Amino acid sequence: MGRTRGFDEATVLHTVRDQFWDTGYEGTSTYDLMDATGLGKGSIYKAFGNKRELYLRIFADYCDDIVGQVQQAVGSRQVDGPDATSGSPLRRLEQYVVSLANAFAAESPHRGCFLSKATADLAGADEAVAERARDAFDRIAGILGAAICDAQRANEIDPAADPRTLGYLLLSVIRGIDCIAKAGVDPSTLSDTARAAITLLPRPTT
């Protein structure tokens, strides 16, 4: 009968993710992970593999989490009662993009999104990271594109527009806001930019 682990795996993975998030892959040593988690090197390797395997594990988990958050925020849903705002697909998109801009602006320190950080740090050199990042971006853009389709059916966006392209357009705006927020750009500028991105989506011509 195997020995029960003397630690909570979810807590350890969360701690490891924050360590990589704060100091990056190259800036994080195995000894840093040992200090952060309180585990020995052998325990870390036995439970999670080497440093790269552990990084890929927490990055994949993070990507799944963020995709789920986007789905929850802008995915299609039925709204009962007087909540017309939530019932508007375009309004859902605006609320989501503006809320992210506000969240990025309010961070202290500004560390942004781990998906953006991992992509910038490693995707150019590590195909496994690049593949996971591409998959996450495709899924997020797909969810945004589905919300665009909902807005087209609601006659809020030009039905001739390509939902996938507009989904990637909004994704690019979000990633850009994430980046410039780290430089301390004024919060009102970030939220105004988010609203402008929604305003610029093509409206029906008739």
mmCIF file of C-alpha atoms in Angstrom, residues 9 12 20 44-45 52 61 81 87 95 102 111 123 125 129 147 159 172 174 188 190 196-197:
data_model
loop_
_atom_site.group_PDB
_atom_site.id
_atom_site.type_symbol
_atom_site.label_atom_id
_atom_site.label_comp_id
_atom_site.label_asym_id
_atom_site.label_seq_id
_atom_site.Cartn_x
_atom_site.Cartn_y
_atom_site.Cartn_z
ATOM 1 C CA GLU A 9 -1.278 18.875 -4.033
ATOM 2 C CA VAL A 12 1.548 23.138 -3.666
ATOM 3 C CA PHE A 20 6.844 31.033 -11.583
ATOM 4 C CA ILE A 44 8.912 17.611 -5.733
ATOM 5 C CA TYR A 45 10.473 15.432 -8.401
ATOM 6 C CA ARG A 52 9.966 21.890 -16.803
ATOM 7 C CA ASP A 61 -3.992 24.097 -15.467
ATOM 8 C CA GLY A 81 -36.527 38.789 -15.335
ATOM 9 C CA GLY A 87 -29.200 39.520 -21.797
ATOM 10 C CA GLN A 95 -18.570 44.219 -19.293
ATOM 11 C CA ASN A 102 -9.999 47.509 -14.416
ATOM 12 C CA ARG A 111 2.089 41.156 -12.790
ATOM 13 C CA ALA A 123 6.818 30.362 -26.323
ATOM 14 C CA ALA A 125 11.933 28.797 -27.400
ATOM 15 C CA VAL A 129 4.586 26.121 -24.109
ATOM 16 C CA ALA A 147 -20.518 35.785 -28.209
ATOM 17 C CA PRO A 159 -23.979 39.715 -39.655
ATOM 18 C CA SER A 172 -5.571 41.087 -28.986
ATOM 19 C CA ILE A 174 -7.201 42.318 -23.974
ATOM 20 C CA SER A 188 -9.135 55.473 -17.042
ATOM 21 C CA LEU A 190 -7.270 51.372 -19.993
ATOM 22 C CA ALA A 196 -13.565 51.855 -27.558
ATOM 23 C CA ALA A 197 -12.751 48.343 -28.762
#
